[in-house]
mmCIF file of C-alpha atoms and ligand atoms in Angstrom:
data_model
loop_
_atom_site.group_PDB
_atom_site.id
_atom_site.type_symbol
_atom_site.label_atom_id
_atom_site.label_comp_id
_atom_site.label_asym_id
_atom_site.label_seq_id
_atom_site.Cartn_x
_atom_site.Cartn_y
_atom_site.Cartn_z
ATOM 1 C CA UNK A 13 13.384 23.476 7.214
ATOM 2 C CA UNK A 14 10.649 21.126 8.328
ATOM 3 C CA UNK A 15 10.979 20.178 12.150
ATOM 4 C CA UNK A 16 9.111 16.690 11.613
ATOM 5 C CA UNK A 17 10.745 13.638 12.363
ATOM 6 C CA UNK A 18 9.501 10.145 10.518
ATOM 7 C CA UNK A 19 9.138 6.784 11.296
ATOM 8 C CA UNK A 20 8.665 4.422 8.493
ATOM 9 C CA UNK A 21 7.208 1.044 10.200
ATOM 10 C CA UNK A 22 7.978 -2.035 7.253
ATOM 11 C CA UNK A 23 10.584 0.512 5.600
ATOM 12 C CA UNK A 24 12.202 -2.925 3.666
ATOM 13 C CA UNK A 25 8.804 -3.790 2.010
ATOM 14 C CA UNK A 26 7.563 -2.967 -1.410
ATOM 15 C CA UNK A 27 6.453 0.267 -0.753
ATOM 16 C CA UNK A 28 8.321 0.934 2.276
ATOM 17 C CA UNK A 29 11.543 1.578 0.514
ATOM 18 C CA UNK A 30 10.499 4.008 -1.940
ATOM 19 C CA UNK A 31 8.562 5.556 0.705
ATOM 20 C CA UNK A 32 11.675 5.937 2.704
ATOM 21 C CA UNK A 33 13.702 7.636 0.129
ATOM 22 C CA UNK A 34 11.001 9.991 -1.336
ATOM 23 C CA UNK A 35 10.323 11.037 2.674
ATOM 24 C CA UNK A 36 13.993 11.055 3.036
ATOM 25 C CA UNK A 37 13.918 13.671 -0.508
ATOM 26 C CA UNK A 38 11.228 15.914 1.147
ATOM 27 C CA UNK A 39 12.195 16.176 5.200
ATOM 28 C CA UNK A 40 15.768 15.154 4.721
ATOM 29 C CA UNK A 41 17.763 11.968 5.704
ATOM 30 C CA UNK A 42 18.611 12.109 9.333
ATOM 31 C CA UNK A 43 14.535 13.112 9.830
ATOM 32 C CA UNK A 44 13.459 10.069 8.449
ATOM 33 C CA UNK A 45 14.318 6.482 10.440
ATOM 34 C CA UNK A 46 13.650 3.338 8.566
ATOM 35 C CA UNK A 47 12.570 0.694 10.602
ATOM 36 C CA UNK A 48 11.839 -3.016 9.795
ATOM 37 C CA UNK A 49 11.752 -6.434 11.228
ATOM 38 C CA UNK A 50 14.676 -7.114 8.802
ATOM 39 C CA UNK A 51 17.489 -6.334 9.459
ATOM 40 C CA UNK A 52 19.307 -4.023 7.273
ATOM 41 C CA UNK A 53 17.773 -3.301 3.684
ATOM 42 C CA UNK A 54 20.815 -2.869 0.579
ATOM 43 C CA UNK A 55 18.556 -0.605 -1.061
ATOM 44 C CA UNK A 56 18.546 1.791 1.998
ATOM 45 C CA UNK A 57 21.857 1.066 3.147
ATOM 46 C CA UNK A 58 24.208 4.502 3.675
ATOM 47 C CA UNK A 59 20.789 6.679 2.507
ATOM 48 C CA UNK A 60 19.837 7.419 6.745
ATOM 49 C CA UNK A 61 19.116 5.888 9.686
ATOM 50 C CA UNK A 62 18.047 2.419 9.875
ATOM 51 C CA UNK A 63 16.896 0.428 12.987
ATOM 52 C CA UNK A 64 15.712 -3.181 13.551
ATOM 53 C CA UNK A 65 12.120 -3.336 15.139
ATOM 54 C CA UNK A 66 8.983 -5.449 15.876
ATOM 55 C CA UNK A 67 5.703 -3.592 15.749
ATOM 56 C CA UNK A 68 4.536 -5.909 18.074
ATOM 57 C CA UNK A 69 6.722 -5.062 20.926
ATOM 58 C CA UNK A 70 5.169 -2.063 21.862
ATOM 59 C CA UNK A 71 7.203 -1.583 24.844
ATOM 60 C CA UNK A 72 10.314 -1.206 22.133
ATOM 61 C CA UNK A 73 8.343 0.793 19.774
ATOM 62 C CA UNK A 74 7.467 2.946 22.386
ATOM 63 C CA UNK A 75 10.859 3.904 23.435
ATOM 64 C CA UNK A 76 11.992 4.121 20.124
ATOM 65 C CA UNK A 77 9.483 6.822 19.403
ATOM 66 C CA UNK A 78 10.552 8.427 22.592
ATOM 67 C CA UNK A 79 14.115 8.399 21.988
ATOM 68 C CA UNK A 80 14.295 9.369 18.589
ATOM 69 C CA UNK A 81 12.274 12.473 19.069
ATOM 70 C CA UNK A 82 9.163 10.799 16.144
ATOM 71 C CA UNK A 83 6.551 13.304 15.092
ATOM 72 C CA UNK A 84 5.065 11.189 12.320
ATOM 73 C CA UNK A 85 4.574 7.787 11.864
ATOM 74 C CA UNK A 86 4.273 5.754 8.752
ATOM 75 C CA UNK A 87 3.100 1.788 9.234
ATOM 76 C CA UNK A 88 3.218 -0.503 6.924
ATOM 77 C CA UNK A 89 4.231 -3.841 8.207
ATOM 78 C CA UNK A 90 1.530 -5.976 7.146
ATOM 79 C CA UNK A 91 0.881 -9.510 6.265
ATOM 80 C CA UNK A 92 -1.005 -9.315 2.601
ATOM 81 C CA UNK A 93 -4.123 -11.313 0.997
ATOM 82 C CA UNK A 94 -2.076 -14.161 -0.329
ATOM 83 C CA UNK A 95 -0.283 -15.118 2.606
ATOM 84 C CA UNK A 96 -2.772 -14.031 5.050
ATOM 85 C CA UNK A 97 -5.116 -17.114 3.296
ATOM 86 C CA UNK A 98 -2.063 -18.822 4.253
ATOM 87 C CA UNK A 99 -1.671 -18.072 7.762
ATOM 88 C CA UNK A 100 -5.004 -15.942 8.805
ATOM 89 C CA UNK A 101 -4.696 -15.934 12.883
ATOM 90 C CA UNK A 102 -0.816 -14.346 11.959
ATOM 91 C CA UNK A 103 -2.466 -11.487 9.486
ATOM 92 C CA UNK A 104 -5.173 -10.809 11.884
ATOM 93 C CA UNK A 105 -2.309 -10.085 14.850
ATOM 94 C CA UNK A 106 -0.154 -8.558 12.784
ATOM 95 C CA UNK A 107 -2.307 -6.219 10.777
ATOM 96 C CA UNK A 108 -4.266 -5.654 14.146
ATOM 97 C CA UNK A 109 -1.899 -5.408 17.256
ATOM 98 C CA UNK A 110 0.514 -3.650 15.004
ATOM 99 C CA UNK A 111 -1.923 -0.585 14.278
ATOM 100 C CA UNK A 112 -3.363 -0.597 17.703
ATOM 101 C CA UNK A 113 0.144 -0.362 19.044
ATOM 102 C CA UNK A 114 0.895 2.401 16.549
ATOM 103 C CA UNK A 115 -2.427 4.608 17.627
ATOM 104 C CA UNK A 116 -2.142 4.163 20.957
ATOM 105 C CA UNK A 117 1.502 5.538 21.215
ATOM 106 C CA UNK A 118 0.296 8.382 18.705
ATOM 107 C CA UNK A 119 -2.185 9.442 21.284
ATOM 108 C CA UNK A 120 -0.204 8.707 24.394
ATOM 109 C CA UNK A 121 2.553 11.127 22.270
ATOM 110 C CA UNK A 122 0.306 13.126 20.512
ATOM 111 C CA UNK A 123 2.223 12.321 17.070
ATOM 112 C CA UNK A 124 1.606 15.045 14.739
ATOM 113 C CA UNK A 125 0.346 12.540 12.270
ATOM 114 C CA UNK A 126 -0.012 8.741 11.276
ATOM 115 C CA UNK A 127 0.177 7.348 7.872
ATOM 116 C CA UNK A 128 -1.958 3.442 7.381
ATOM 117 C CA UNK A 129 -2.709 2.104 4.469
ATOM 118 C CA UNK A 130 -5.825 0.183 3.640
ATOM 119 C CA UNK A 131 -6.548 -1.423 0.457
ATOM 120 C CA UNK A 132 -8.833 -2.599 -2.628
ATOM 121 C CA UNK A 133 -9.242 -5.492 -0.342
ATOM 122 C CA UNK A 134 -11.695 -4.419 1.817
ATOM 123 C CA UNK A 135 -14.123 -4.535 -1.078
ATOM 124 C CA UNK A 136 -15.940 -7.866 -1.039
ATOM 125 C CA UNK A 137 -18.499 -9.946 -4.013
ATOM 126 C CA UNK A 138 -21.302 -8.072 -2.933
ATOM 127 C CA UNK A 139 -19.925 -4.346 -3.539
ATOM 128 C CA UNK A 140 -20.009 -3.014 -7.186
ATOM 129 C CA UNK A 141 -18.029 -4.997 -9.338
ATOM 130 C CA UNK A 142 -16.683 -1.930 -11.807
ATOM 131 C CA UNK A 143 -16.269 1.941 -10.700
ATOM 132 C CA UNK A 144 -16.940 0.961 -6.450
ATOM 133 C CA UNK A 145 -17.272 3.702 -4.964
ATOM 134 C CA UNK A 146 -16.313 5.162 -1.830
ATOM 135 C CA UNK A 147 -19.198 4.445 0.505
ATOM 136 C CA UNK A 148 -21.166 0.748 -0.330
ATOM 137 C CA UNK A 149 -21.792 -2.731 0.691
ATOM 138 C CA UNK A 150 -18.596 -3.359 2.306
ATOM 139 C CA UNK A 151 -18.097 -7.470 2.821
ATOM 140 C CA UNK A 152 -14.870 -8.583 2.281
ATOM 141 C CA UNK A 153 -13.857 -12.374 2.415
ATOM 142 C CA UNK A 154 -10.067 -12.366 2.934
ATOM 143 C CA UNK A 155 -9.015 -11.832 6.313
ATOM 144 C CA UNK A 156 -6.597 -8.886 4.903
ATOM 145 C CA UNK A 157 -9.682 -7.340 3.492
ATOM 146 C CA UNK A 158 -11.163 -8.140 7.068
ATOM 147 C CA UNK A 159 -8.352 -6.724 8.807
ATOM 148 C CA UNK A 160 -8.244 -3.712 6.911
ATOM 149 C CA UNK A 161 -11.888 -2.997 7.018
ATOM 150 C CA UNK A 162 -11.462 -3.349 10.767
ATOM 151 C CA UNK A 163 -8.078 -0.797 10.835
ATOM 152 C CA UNK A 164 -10.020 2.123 9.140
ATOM 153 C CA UNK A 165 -12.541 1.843 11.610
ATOM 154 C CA UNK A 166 -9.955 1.875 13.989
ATOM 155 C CA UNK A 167 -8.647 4.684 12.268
ATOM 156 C CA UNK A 168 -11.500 6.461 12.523
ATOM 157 C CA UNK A 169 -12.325 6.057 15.791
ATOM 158 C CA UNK A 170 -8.788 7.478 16.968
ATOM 159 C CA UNK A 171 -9.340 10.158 14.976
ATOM 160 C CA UNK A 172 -12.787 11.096 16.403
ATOM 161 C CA UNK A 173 -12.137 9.994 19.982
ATOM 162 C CA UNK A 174 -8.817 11.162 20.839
ATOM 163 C CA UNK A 175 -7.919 13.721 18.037
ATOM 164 C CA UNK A 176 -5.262 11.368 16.265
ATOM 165 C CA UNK A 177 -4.660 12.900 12.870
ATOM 166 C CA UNK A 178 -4.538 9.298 11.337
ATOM 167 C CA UNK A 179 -4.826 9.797 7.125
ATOM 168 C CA UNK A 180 -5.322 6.531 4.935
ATOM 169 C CA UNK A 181 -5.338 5.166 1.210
ATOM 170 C CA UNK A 182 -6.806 2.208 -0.287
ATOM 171 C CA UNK A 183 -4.209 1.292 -2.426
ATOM 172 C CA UNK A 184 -4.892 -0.530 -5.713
ATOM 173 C CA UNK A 185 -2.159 -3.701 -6.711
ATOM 174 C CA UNK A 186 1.239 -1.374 -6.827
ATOM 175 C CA UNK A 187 3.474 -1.770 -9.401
ATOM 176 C CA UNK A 188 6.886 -1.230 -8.887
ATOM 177 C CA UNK A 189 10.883 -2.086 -10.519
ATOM 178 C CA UNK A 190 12.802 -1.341 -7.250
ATOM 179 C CA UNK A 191 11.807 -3.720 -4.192
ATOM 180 C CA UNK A 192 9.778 -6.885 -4.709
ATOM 181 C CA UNK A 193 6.024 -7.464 -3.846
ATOM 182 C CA UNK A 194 5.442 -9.231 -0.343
ATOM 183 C CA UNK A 195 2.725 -11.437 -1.019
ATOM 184 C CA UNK A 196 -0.107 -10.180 -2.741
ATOM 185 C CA UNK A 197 -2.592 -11.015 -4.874
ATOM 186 C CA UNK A 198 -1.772 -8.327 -7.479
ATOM 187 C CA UNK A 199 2.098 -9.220 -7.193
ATOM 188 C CA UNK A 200 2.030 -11.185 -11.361
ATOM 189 C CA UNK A 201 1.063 -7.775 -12.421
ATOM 190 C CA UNK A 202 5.061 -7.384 -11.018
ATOM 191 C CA UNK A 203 6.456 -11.248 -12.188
ATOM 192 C CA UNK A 204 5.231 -10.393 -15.382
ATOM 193 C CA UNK A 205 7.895 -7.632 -15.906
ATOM 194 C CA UNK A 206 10.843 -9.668 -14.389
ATOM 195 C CA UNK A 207 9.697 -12.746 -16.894
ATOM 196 C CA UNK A 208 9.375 -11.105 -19.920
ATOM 197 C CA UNK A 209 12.891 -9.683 -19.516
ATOM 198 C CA UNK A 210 14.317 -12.972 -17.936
ATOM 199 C CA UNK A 211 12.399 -15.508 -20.527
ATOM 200 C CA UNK A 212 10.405 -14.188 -22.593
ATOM 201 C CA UNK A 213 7.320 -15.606 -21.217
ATOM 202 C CA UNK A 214 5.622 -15.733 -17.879
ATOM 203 C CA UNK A 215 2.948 -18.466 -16.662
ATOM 204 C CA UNK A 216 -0.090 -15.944 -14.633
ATOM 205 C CA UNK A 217 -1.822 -17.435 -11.733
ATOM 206 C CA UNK A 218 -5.032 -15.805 -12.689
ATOM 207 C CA UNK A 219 -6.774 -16.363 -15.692
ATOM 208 C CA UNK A 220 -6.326 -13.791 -18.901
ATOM 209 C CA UNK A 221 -10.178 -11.913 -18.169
ATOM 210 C CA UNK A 222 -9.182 -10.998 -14.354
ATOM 211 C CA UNK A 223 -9.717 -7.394 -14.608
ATOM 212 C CA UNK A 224 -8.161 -5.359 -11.085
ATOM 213 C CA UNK A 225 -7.528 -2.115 -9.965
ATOM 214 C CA UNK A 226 -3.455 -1.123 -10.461
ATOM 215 C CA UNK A 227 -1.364 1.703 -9.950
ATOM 216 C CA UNK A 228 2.525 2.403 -10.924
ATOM 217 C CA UNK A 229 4.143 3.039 -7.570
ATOM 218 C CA UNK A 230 5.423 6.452 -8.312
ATOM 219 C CA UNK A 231 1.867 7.487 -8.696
ATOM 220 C CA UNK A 232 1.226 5.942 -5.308
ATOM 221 C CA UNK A 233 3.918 7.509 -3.557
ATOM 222 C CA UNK A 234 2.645 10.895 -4.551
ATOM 223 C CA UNK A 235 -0.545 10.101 -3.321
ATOM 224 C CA UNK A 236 0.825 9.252 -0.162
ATOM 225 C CA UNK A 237 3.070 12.370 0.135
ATOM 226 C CA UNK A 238 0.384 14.359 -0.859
ATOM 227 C CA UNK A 239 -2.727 13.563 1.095
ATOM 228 C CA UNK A 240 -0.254 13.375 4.386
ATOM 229 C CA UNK A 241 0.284 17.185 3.326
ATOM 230 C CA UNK A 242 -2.904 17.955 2.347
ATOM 231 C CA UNK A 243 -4.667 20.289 5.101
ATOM 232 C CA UNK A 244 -5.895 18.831 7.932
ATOM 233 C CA UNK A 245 -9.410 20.380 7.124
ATOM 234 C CA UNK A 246 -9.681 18.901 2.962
ATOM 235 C CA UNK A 247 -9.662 15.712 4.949
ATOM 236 C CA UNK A 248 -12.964 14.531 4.886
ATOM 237 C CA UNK A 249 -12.633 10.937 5.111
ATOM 238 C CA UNK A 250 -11.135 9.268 7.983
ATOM 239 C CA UNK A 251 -11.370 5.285 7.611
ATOM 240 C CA UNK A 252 -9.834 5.281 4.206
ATOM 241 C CA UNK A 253 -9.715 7.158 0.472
ATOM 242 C CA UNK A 254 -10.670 5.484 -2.453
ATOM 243 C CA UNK A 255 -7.923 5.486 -5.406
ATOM 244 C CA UNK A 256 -7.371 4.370 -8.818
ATOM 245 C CA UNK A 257 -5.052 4.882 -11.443
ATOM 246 C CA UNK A 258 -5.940 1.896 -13.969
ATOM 247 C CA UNK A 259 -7.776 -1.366 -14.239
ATOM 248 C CA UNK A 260 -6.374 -4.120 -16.787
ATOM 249 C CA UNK A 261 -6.506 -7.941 -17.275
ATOM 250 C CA UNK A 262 -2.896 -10.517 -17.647
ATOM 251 C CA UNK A 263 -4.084 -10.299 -21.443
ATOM 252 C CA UNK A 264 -4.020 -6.576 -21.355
ATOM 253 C CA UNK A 265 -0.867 -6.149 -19.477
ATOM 254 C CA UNK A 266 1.131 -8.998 -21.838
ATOM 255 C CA UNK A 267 -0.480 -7.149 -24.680
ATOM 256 C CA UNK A 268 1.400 -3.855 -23.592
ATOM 257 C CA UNK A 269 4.665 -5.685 -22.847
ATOM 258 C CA UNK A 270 4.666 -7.385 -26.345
ATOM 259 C CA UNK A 271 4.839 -3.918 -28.052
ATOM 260 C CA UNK A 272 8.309 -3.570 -26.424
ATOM 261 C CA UNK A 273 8.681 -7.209 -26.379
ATOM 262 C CA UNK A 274 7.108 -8.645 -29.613
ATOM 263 C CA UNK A 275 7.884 -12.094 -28.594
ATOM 264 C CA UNK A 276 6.901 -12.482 -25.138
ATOM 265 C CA UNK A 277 4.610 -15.365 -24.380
ATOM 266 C CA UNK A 278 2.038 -15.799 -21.601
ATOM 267 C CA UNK A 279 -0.043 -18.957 -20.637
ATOM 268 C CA UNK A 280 -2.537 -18.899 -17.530
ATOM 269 C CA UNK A 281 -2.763 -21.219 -14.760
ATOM 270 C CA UNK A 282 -4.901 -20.073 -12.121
ATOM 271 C CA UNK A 283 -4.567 -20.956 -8.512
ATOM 272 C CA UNK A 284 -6.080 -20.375 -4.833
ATOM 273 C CA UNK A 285 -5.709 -16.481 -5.712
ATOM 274 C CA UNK A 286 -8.097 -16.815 -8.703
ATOM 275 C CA UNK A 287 -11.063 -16.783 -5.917
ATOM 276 C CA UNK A 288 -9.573 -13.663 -3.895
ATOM 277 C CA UNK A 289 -9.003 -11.798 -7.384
ATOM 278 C CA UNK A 290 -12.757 -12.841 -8.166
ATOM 279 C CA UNK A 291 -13.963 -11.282 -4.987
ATOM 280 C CA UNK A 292 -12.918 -7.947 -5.478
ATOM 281 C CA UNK A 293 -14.006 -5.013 -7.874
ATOM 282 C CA UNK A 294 -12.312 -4.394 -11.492
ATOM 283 C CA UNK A 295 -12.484 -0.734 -10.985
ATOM 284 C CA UNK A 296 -12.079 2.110 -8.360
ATOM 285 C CA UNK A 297 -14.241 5.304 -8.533
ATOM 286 C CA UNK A 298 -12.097 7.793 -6.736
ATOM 287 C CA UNK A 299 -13.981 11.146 -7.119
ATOM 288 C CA UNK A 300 -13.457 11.599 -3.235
ATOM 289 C CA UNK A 301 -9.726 11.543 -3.002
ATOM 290 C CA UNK A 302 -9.999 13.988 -6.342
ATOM 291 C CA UNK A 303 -12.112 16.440 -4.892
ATOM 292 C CA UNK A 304 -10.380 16.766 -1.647
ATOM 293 C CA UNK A 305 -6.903 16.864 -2.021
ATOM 294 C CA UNK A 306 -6.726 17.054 -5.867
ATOM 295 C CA UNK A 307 -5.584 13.646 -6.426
ATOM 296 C CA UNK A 308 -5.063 13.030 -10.180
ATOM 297 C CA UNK A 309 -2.525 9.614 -11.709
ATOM 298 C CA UNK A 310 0.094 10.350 -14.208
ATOM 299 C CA UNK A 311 0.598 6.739 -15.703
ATOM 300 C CA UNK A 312 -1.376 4.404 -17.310
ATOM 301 C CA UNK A 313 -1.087 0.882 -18.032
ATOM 302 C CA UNK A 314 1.619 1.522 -21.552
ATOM 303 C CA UNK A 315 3.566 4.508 -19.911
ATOM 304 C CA UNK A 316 3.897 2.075 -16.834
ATOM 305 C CA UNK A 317 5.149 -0.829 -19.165
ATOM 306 C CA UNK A 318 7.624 1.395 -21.216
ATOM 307 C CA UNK A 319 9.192 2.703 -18.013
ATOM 308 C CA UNK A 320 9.295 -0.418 -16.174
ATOM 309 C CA UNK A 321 11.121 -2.487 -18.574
ATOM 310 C CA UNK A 322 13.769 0.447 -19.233
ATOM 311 C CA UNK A 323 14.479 0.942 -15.118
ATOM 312 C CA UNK A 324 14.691 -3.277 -14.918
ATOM 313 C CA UNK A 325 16.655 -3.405 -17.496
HETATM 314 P P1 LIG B 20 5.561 -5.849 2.062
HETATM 315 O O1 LIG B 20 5.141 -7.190 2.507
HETATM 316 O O2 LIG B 20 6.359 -5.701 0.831
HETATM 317 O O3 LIG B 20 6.354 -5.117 3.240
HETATM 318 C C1 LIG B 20 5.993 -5.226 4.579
HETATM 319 C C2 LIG B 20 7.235 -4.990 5.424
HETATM 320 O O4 LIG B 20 6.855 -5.090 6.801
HETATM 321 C C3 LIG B 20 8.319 -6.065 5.186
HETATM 322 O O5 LIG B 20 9.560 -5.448 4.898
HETATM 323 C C4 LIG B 20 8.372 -6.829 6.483
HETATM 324 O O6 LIG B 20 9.679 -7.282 6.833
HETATM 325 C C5 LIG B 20 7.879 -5.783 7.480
HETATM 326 N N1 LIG B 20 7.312 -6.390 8.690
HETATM 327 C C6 LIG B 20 6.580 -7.522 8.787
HETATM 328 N N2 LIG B 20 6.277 -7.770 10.061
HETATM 329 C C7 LIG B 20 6.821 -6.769 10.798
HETATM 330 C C8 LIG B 20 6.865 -6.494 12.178
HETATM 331 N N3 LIG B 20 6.273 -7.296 13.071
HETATM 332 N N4 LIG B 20 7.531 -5.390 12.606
HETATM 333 C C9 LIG B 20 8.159 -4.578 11.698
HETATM 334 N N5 LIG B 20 8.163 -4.811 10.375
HETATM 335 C C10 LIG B 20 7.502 -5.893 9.930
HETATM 336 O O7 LIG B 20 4.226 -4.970 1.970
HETATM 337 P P2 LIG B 20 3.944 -3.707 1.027
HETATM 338 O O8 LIG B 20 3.457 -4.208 -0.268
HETATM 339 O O9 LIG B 20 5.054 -2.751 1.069
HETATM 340 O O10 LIG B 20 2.664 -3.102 1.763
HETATM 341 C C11 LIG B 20 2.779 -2.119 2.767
HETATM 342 C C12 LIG B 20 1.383 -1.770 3.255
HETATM 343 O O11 LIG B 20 0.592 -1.319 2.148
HETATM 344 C C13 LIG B 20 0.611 -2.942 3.852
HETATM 345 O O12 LIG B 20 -0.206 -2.467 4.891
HETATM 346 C C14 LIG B 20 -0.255 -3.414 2.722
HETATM 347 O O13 LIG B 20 -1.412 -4.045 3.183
HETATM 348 C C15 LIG B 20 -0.585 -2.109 2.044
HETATM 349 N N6 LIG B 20 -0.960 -2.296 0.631
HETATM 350 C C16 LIG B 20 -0.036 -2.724 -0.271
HETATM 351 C C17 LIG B 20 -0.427 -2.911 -1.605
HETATM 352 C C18 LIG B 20 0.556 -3.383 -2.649
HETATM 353 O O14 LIG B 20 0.141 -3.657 -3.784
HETATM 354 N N7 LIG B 20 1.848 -3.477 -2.330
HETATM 355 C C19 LIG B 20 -1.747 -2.672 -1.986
HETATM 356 C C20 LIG B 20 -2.670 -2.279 -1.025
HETATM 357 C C21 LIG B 20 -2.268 -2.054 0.283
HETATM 358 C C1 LIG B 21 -2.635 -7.709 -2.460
HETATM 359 O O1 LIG B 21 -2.767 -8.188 -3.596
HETATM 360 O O2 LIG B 21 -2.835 -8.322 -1.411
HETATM 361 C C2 LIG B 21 -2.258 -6.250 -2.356
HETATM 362 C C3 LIG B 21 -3.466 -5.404 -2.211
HETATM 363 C C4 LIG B 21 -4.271 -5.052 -3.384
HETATM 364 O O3 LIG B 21 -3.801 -5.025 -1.118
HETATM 365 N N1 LIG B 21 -1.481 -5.895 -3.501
#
């Protein structure tokens, strides 16, 4: 019986909620509280405990960490490279303040461990365009890819100031059937699933060539589950892992959709997240993650396809 006890920070999101209910499969459902700014979630409702909370209030966080006896935390509110061109003062706070907050109660606590996830993102025009590896020119020119370049550092710096056992993945675009994308860059890679199925055709905001590192979410949830389990000591990076499943273009993904779909359509009419797309590398070397904590994917792009149109359907 483990004796952890999880707190999922952005547990409605996209990857929050399978997050939830694969923790919630592992540690058991009363040792894993969802939390969210939302609300309630339908898709967690009656699976455990649920509670209603701002990052930012660290006062509230604080307590609730107290009170509900946490061992673990898992944040993931974050504002993503889409909307954070929208709004880039509110991604900065949010995807700032909220992992300070986080770190700072895992030290004052001493948490067991803290899950953050950084991303592709961080990656900017002047690292390698295809295989980037782990450690290069790092310049990104979103201000998610800022803020997460920032949070590893953070990361890091917990981790070799205070002791915090703070573990991190740069997630690819995710791919997923059950909860929908928050505003991301990658998130057509998604639309184009819903669209084929809905209308047989789907209009892509970046053009058919735009080749990006993806990943099927069970793969990343493994991933997740994994290097959080992985000995403290095969953990040899601590700002963030490297990780890739597959790369593809919109023309590659609508070619794997019309072999279950023969006539789905797609037309292309790129906007303002052509240039963020642009700025980031078509492919992920991720020899690090492999070699430390045996990281290996299980789908690629036409597995992924087959098994996301049978679950939407
Ligand atoms: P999402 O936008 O789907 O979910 C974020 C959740 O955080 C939402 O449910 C939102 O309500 C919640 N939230 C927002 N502000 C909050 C606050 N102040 N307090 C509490 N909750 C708050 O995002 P996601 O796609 O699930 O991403 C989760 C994390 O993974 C983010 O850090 C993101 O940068 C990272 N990531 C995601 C992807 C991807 O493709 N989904 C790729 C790379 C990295
Ligand atoms: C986004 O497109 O912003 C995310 C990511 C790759 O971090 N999916």
């Amino acid at each position: 019986m483990h004796k952890e006890k999880i707190l999922v920070i952005g547990a409605s999101g996209q990857i929050g909620v399978e997050l939830t209910l694969a923790l919630r499969k592992m540690y058991g459902a009363a040792q894993v509280v969802a939390a969210d700014l939302r609300e309630q979630n339908p898709l967690l409702a009656g699976t455990g405990p649920y509670v209603s909370l701002d990052v930012m209030n660290k006062e509230m966080l604080h307590v609730q960490i107290i009170r509900q006896n946490i061992t673990q935390v898992y944040l993931l509110a974050a504002i993503l490279s889409a909307t954070g061109e929208k709004n880039p003062s509110l991604a900065w706070n949010l995807n700032m303040q909220g992992l300070l907050n986080v770190l700072d109660i895992a030290r004052e606590e001493k948490l067991n461990k803290v899950f953050w996830p950084s991303s592709i993102a961080v990656f900017g025009p002047s690292s390698p365009r295809v295989n980037c590896p782990q450690q290069t020119i790092i310049e990104p020119t979103t201000i998610y890819g800022i803020s997460k370049y920032a949070g590893e550092f953070w990361c890091h710096y917990y981790w070799q100031r205070y002791g915090v056992d703070v573990r991190s993945i740069r997630y690819p675009g995710l791919i997923s059937y059950k909860s929908a994308p928050g505003g991301g860059t990658t998130d057509y890679a998604v639309e184009i699933y819903h669209e084929a199925l809905a209308k047989r055709s789907y209009s892509c905001f970046l053009k058919q060539d735009t080749y990006l590192p993806m990943m099927y979410m069970p793969d990343a949830i493994r991933a997740t589950t994994e290097l959080m389990e992985a000995p403290a000591d095969r953990i040899s990076v601590r700002t963030s892992y490297n990780l890739s499943a597959m790369s593809f273009s919109p023309a590659e993904i609508a070619h794997s959709i019309q072999k279950q779909i023969p006539d789905f359509s797609i037309g292309y009419q790129p906007d303002y997240r052509q240039s963020i797309a642009d700025s980031w590398p078509q492919s992920i070397d991720d020899s690090v993650a492999r070699r430390d904590w045996g990281w290996k994917p299980e789908y690629d792009l036409d597995a992924m396809t087959v098994d996301m149109l049978q679950n939407l359907r």
